[in-house]
Coordinates of C-alpha atoms in Angstrom, one line a residue:
Chain K
M1 CA 6.0 -22.0 3.6
R2 CA 2.2 -24.5 4.5
V3 CA 1.6 -24.6 8.5
T4 CA -1.8 -26.1 10.3
C5 CA -2.5 -23.3 13.2
N6 CA -2.4 -26.1 16.4
S7 CA -5.1 -23.8 18.1
C8 CA -7.9 -24.3 14.9
H9 CA -6.1 -26.2 12.9
G10 CA -6.2 -24.2 10.1
I11 CA -4.4 -24.9 7.1
Y12 CA -2.3 -21.7 5.0
E13 CA 0.4 -20.7 3.3
T14 CA 2.4 -17.9 5.7
V15 CA 3.1 -16.2 2.7
S16 CA 0.4 -15.2 -0.4
R17 CA 1.8 -15.9 -4.2
D18 CA 1.8 -12.4 -4.7
G19 CA 4.9 -12.1 -2.2
L20 CA 3.2 -10.6 1.1
P21 CA 3.3 -12.1 4.5
Y22 CA -0.2 -13.7 5.3
T23 CA -1.4 -12.5 8.4
H24 CA -3.7 -15.7 9.8
V25 CA -6.3 -15.2 12.8
C26 CA -8.2 -18.4 14.0
P27 CA -11.8 -18.0 13.5
P28 CA -14.2 -17.2 16.4
L29 CA -16.4 -19.7 17.8
R30 CA -20.0 -19.5 16.8
G31 CA -21.6 -17.6 19.9
M32 CA -25.0 -17.6 20.9
R33 CA -27.2 -15.1 23.5
V34 CA -28.4 -16.5 26.6
K35 CA -30.3 -14.9 29.8
V36 CA -30.1 -15.7 33.2
N37 CA -32.0 -14.1 35.8
G38 CA -33.0 -11.5 33.2
V39 CA -28.7 -10.6 32.2
E40 CA -27.9 -11.5 28.7
S41 CA -24.7 -12.9 27.7
I42 CA -23.4 -14.4 24.4
I43 CA -21.0 -17.8 25.2
P44 CA -19.8 -20.4 23.0
Y45 CA -22.5 -21.9 20.7
D46 CA -23.1 -25.7 22.8
P47 CA -25.8 -27.9 20.5
K48 CA -27.0 -29.3 23.7
F49 CA -29.0 -26.0 25.0
A50 CA -30.2 -25.5 21.6
G51 CA -33.6 -26.5 22.9
G52 CA -35.5 -22.5 23.5
V53 CA -32.2 -20.5 22.6
V54 CA -32.4 -18.9 19.8
L55 CA -29.4 -19.0 17.4
D56 CA -27.8 -15.3 16.2
D57 CA -25.6 -16.0 13.1
A58 CA -23.8 -12.6 13.4
V59 CA -22.1 -13.0 17.0
A60 CA -18.8 -14.9 17.6
V61 CA -16.9 -15.8 20.7
P62 CA -12.6 -15.4 20.5
R63 CA -11.1 -19.0 20.9
T64 CA -9.5 -20.0 23.8
S65 CA -5.7 -19.7 23.0
A66 CA -6.4 -18.3 19.8
R67 CA -3.9 -17.4 17.3
D68 CA -3.5 -13.6 16.1
E69 CA -0.9 -12.6 13.5
R70 CA -1.1 -9.2 13.4
P71 CA 1.5 -7.0 15.4
D72 CA 0.4 -5.8 18.7
L73 CA 1.5 -1.6 18.4
T74 CA 0.5 -1.6 21.9
K75 CA 3.6 -3.8 22.6
K76 CA 7.0 -2.3 22.5
P77 CA 9.1 -3.2 19.4
I78 CA 12.0 -5.5 19.2
D79 CA 14.3 -4.4 16.9
G80 CA 12.0 -2.3 15.1
V81 CA 9.4 -4.8 14.9
Y82 CA 5.8 -5.0 17.1
P83 CA 5.6 -8.7 18.7
V84 CA 2.5 -10.4 17.2
V85 CA -0.7 -10.3 19.4
S86 CA -0.7 -13.8 20.5
D87 CA 1.1 -17.2 19.0
G88 CA -1.6 -18.8 20.5
L89 CA -0.3 -22.9 20.3
G90 CA 1.8 -22.0 17.6
V91 CA 1.8 -23.4 14.2
T92 CA 3.5 -26.7 12.3
E93 CA 4.8 -27.1 9.3
T94 CA 2.6 -28.9 6.7
P95 CA 3.7 -30.9 3.7
A96 CA 2.0 -29.7 0.6
A97 CA 1.2 -33.0 -0.4
A98 CA 0.3 -34.2 3.1
V99 CA -3.2 -32.4 2.9
P100 CA -5.6 -32.8 0.2
L101 CA -7.2 -29.2 -0.5
V102 CA -11.4 -29.1 -0.8
G103 CA -12.2 -26.6 -3.3
F104 CA -11.7 -25.4 -6.6
Chain Q
M1 CA 18.1 46.6 -6.5
N2 CA 17.8 44.5 -9.6
L3 CA 17.9 40.3 -10.1
A4 CA 21.7 40.7 -10.5
A5 CA 22.7 43.1 -8.1
L6 CA 20.3 40.8 -5.1
E7 CA 22.4 37.2 -6.9
A8 CA 25.6 39.2 -6.3
A9 CA 24.7 40.2 -2.7
L10 CA 23.9 36.8 -1.8
P11 CA 26.7 34.5 -0.6
I12 CA 25.4 31.6 -2.7
P13 CA 23.3 33.6 -4.6
A14 CA 21.7 31.4 -7.8
L15 CA 21.7 28.1 -6.0
A16 CA 20.4 29.1 -2.7
S17 CA 17.6 30.4 -3.8
R18 CA 16.9 27.2 -5.4
G19 CA 17.3 25.0 -2.3
F20 CA 15.2 23.7 0.8
Y21 CA 18.0 25.3 4.0
F22 CA 19.1 23.2 6.6
A23 CA 20.8 25.2 10.0
G24 CA 22.8 22.6 10.8
D25 CA 20.8 20.5 13.4
D26 CA 18.1 19.4 11.0
R27 CA 17.9 16.4 10.0
L28 CA 15.6 14.8 7.1
R29 CA 13.4 11.5 7.9
L30 CA 12.7 8.9 6.3
S31 CA 9.5 6.9 7.7
S32 CA 7.9 3.9 5.2
W33 CA 5.1 1.7 5.9
N34 CA 5.0 -1.6 3.5
S35 CA 3.6 -5.4 3.0
L36 CA 6.5 -6.9 0.9
A37 CA 9.5 -8.9 1.5
S38 CA 13.1 -8.0 0.5
V39 CA 12.1 -4.0 0.0
T40 CA 14.7 -1.8 0.5
V41 CA 13.9 2.1 -0.1
V42 CA 16.8 4.4 -1.4
L43 CA 16.9 8.3 -0.8
T44 CA 19.3 9.9 -3.2
G45 CA 19.7 13.6 -3.7
R46 CA 22.3 16.6 -3.7
F47 CA 23.3 18.9 -0.7
L48 CA 25.0 22.5 -1.1
H49 CA 27.4 23.4 1.6
V50 CA 27.7 26.1 2.7
D51 CA 31.5 26.8 1.3
G52 CA 29.4 26.2 -2.1
R53 CA 30.7 22.1 -2.4
V54 CA 27.7 20.3 -3.8
E55 CA 27.6 16.8 -2.2
A56 CA 25.6 13.6 -3.9
F57 CA 24.1 11.3 -1.4
S58 CA 22.7 8.4 -0.9
E59 CA 21.2 6.4 2.0
V60 CA 19.3 3.3 2.9
H61 CA 16.6 2.3 4.4
T62 CA 14.8 -1.1 5.5
P63 CA 11.2 -0.9 5.6
N64 CA 9.1 -3.2 8.4
T65 CA 6.9 -6.0 6.2
N66 CA 4.1 -5.9 8.2
R67 CA 2.3 -2.3 7.5
T68 CA 4.0 -0.8 10.6
A69 CA 5.9 2.8 10.3
A70 CA 9.7 2.3 9.9
T71 CA 12.1 5.4 10.4
S72 CA 15.1 6.6 9.9
S73 CA 17.0 9.5 10.0
Y74 CA 20.0 11.2 8.1
N75 CA 21.9 13.8 10.2
R76 CA 22.4 17.0 7.7
A77 CA 24.9 19.7 7.9
E78 CA 24.1 23.6 7.4
G79 CA 23.0 24.3 3.3
W80 CA 21.0 23.4 1.3
L81 CA 19.4 20.7 0.0
M82 CA 18.7 21.1 -4.0
D83 CA 16.6 17.8 -4.6
L84 CA 16.0 14.5 -3.1
S85 CA 14.7 11.3 -5.2
V86 CA 13.4 7.9 -3.6
V87 CA 13.0 4.9 -5.4
V88 CA 12.8 1.0 -4.6
T89 CA 15.4 -1.7 -5.6
G90 CA 15.6 -5.3 -3.9
A91 CA 12.0 -6.1 -5.1
T92 CA 9.1 -5.0 -6.9
P93 CA 6.5 -3.9 -5.3
Q94 CA 2.7 -2.7 -7.1
R95 CA 1.2 1.1 -6.6
G96 CA 0.0 0.0 -2.9
Q97 CA 2.6 -2.1 -1.3
T98 CA 5.2 0.9 -0.5
F99 CA 4.7 4.3 0.9
V100 CA 7.2 6.6 2.0
R101 CA 7.3 10.0 3.7
V102 CA 10.7 11.9 3.9
D103 CA 10.0 14.7 6.7
V104 CA 12.8 17.3 7.9
V105 CA 12.8 17.1 10.9
R106 CA 14.1 19.0 14.5
G107 CA 15.0 17.6 17.5
L108 CA 15.4 14.0 18.7
G109 CA 13.2 11.0 19.9
S110 CA 9.9 11.8 21.0
V111 CA 10.7 15.8 21.2
D112 CA 11.2 15.7 17.4
V113 CA 9.5 19.0 15.1
V114 CA 8.6 18.1 11.7
L115 CA 9.3 21.7 10.0
S116 CA 8.5 20.5 6.8
T117 CA 7.2 17.1 4.9
L118 CA 9.5 17.3 0.9
L119 CA 7.8 14.2 -0.3
Q120 CA 5.4 11.3 0.3
G121 CA 3.3 8.4 -1.4
Y122 CA 3.9 5.3 -3.1
V123 CA 6.9 3.9 -5.1
T124 CA 7.2 1.4 -6.7
A125 CA 11.2 0.0 -8.2
T126 CA 10.2 1.8 -11.8
K127 CA 8.2 5.1 -10.3
R128 CA 10.2 7.7 -8.0
L129 CA 9.2 10.5 -5.7
G130 CA 11.0 13.3 -6.3
Y131 CA 11.4 16.9 -4.5
P132 CA 10.9 19.2 -5.7
G133 CA 8.1 18.2 -8.5
S134 CA 6.2 15.2 -7.0
P135 CA 3.0 16.0 -5.3
I136 CA 2.5 14.9 -1.1
E137 CA -0.2 12.2 -1.5
D138 CA -2.2 10.2 0.8
S139 CA -2.0 7.0 1.3
L140 CA -5.1 6.3 0.8
A141 CA -5.9 8.0 -2.2
G142 CA -5.7 6.8 -6.4
Q143 CA -5.6 3.3 -6.8
G144 CA -4.6 0.5 -4.6
C145 CA -3.1 -3.1 -4.7
L146 CA -5.0 -5.2 -6.4
R147 CA -4.3 -8.8 -4.5
S148 CA -5.9 -12.5 -5.0
I149 CA -5.6 -14.1 -1.6
T150 CA -5.8 -17.8 -0.7
G151 CA -7.0 -18.1 2.7
T152 CA -7.0 -20.2 5.7
D153 CA -8.7 -23.7 5.3
P154 CA -10.2 -24.3 8.6
A155 CA -10.3 -27.5 9.6
A156 CA -13.7 -29.6 9.6
G157 CA -16.9 -28.2 11.4
V158 CA -14.5 -24.5 11.4
E159 CA -16.3 -21.3 9.6
I160 CA -14.7 -19.4 7.8
S161 CA -13.1 -15.8 8.9
E162 CA -10.7 -13.6 7.1
T163 CA -9.1 -11.1 9.0
V164 CA -8.2 -7.6 7.3
P165 CA -4.8 -6.9 8.7
T166 CA -3.2 -4.4 10.8
G167 CA -2.3 -0.9 8.5
A168 CA -4.4 -2.3 5.6
R169 CA -7.6 -0.9 4.2
W170 CA -9.3 -3.6 1.9
R171 CA -12.2 -3.1 -0.6
L172 CA -13.8 -6.4 -0.9
I173 CA -14.0 -7.1 -4.8
A174 CA -15.2 -11.2 -4.9
F175 CA -15.1 -13.8 -2.3
E176 CA -15.3 -17.4 -3.6
M177 CA -15.7 -20.1 -1.0
T178 CA -16.6 -24.2 -1.1
L179 CA -18.5 -26.4 1.4
V180 CA -18.6 -30.1 1.5
T181 CA -21.2 -31.0 3.7
S182 CA -20.9 -35.0 5.7
G183 CA -23.3 -37.3 5.4
V184 CA -25.1 -36.5 8.5
A185 CA -28.6 -35.7 7.6
G186 CA -29.7 -31.7 7.8
N187 CA -29.5 -28.9 5.3
R188 CA -26.9 -26.4 5.9
R189 CA -27.0 -23.1 4.6
P190 CA -24.1 -20.3 4.7
T191 CA -24.2 -16.8 5.1
L192 CA -21.2 -14.4 4.8
I193 CA -20.8 -11.9 7.6
A194 CA -18.8 -8.3 7.3
D195 CA -18.4 -7.6 11.1
D196 CA -15.8 -4.7 12.0
G197 CA -14.0 -7.5 14.4
A198 CA -17.1 -7.4 16.7
A199 CA -20.1 -6.5 15.2
A200 CA -21.9 -7.4 12.0
F201 CA -22.7 -4.9 10.1
F202 CA -23.6 -6.9 6.7
R203 CA -24.6 -10.6 6.1
A204 CA -25.3 -12.2 2.5
H205 CA -27.5 -16.0 2.8
A206 CA -27.3 -18.4 0.7
G207 CA -30.5 -18.1 -1.9
T208 CA -30.6 -22.2 -1.4
N209 CA -30.1 -25.1 1.2
L210 CA -26.8 -26.9 0.8
A211 CA -28.0 -31.3 1.8
A212 CA -25.8 -33.8 3.3
S213 CA -23.2 -35.2 1.2
G214 CA -23.0 -32.0 -1.1
T215 CA -20.9 -29.6 -2.2
G216 CA -21.8 -26.0 -2.9
N217 CA -19.6 -23.8 -4.6
Y218 CA -20.7 -20.0 -3.3
T219 CA -19.4 -17.0 -5.2
G220 CA -20.0 -13.5 -3.9
S221 CA -19.3 -10.2 -5.8
A222 CA -21.0 -6.5 -6.0
A223 CA -21.6 -7.4 -9.6
P224 CA -25.6 -8.2 -11.1
Q225 CA -25.5 -12.3 -11.1
P226 CA -28.4 -14.7 -11.8
I227 CA -30.7 -15.1 -9.8
A228 CA -30.7 -19.0 -10.0
N229 CA -27.8 -21.9 -9.4
L230 CA -26.1 -23.1 -11.8
G231 CA -25.4 -26.7 -10.8
S232 CA -23.5 -26.5 -7.9
D233 CA -22.5 -22.9 -8.3
I234 CA -24.4 -20.3 -5.8
P235 CA -24.7 -16.9 -5.6
L236 CA -24.2 -14.5 -3.3
G237 CA -24.7 -10.6 -2.8
L238 CA -22.1 -7.8 -1.6
P239 CA -22.6 -4.9 -1.3
P240 CA -20.9 -2.2 -3.3
N241 CA -17.6 -0.6 -3.1
A242 CA -17.2 -2.5 0.4
L243 CA -14.5 -1.1 2.0
L244 CA -12.7 -2.7 5.4
L245 CA -11.2 -0.5 7.7
A246 CA -8.2 -3.4 9.9
A247 CA -9.3 -5.6 12.0
A248 CA -12.4 -6.3 10.1
R249 CA -13.3 -10.1 9.8
I250 CA -15.4 -11.6 6.5
R251 CA -16.2 -14.3 7.9
T252 CA -19.1 -17.4 7.4
S253 CA -21.7 -18.4 9.8
T254 CA -23.2 -21.7 8.9
T255 CA -26.8 -22.8 9.6
A256 CA -26.7 -26.3 11.1
I257 CA -23.0 -26.8 10.3
D258 CA -21.9 -30.4 10.9
P259 CA -19.1 -30.9 12.5
G260 CA -17.6 -33.1 9.6
D261 CA -18.8 -30.4 6.9
N262 CA -15.7 -28.9 5.1
Y263 CA -15.0 -25.9 4.0
G264 CA -12.1 -25.5 1.4
A265 CA -9.9 -22.2 1.7
P266 CA -11.3 -19.3 0.0
Q267 CA -10.4 -16.8 -2.8
Y268 CA -11.0 -13.8 -2.9
E269 CA -9.7 -10.4 -4.3
V270 CA -9.2 -7.1 -2.5
E271 CA -7.9 -3.4 -3.4
E272 CA -5.6 -3.1 -0.4
W273 CA -4.1 0.8 0.4
L274 CA -2.0 1.2 3.0
E275 CA -2.8 3.4 6.5
A276 CA -0.2 5.3 6.8
I277 CA -0.6 6.5 10.4

């Protein structure tokens, strides 16, 4: 089944072609390092702060309401199955023909 | 005392010496780690009761499909386990997709004590594990499962990010992605990053910029590649034998990415093992 993540708007198949469930985790936001009063912190990249801020392509910031379909081993299993880390804003079923895929 | 006299002195002489003794409060515990849907694990064997009766038994176990452990316990009377076999039905997993362990335990729940491990290894619909005979195998040993995965197609302006699932270990073999840039002026340059879920430990920079209204097909591989681009195909280097633990990410970071730039769904090949813990 093809779905659209309502948190990051990424599109994916819930089951890979080899039959294994696909585990979607929303991509993080690009981060940037800022220094205020000598204290450095990492915040989501914002172009309006680009002047004077050196981007570091290695840093990232978790997306608000990110969907994370990995099992959360810190939670109590329900019927033997661990709940996912976060449902985020849920998913919307997306017909395969409705979205032209970019790629090969 | 010679062997014949010794066997005559034992209550179940010839068979008892070849079995695994159960005291009556011992149980068989089957644990599984699995990543494929519709898998059923069947445990069969023969058990010699103290009255000399040989019982053939069969137990059915349903693994989880998200690589987390599932366990089932089966009571056994006093006697001797003669042999045991485990096989998959209901689906046809590759090696690397269904891992099982059979223990002899005493006690219940969190206070049980593992007395012995009889079987441990990957099992398929055609490759059984058997006791006695099969070696105790680590889930990270040997060849894993080869997978070609289509990742998430990100929204326009969003970077690619693929996460190693919980309970898996990956060896990244190849990675391919396409970027179509918008008409907004400016050069973009993708970087493919591997991190541990937070800190980056590898970056592969594309050797050339991609201008506005362009298409770049990026191919990452540890194998030697031509330095120059061929048309819109742009090589990226990957570290050899790139092992990635659960929660690690393979993601992009694109210099001067525009909200209208659009990555397609990445396609990548990995070798996957289950982290049976």
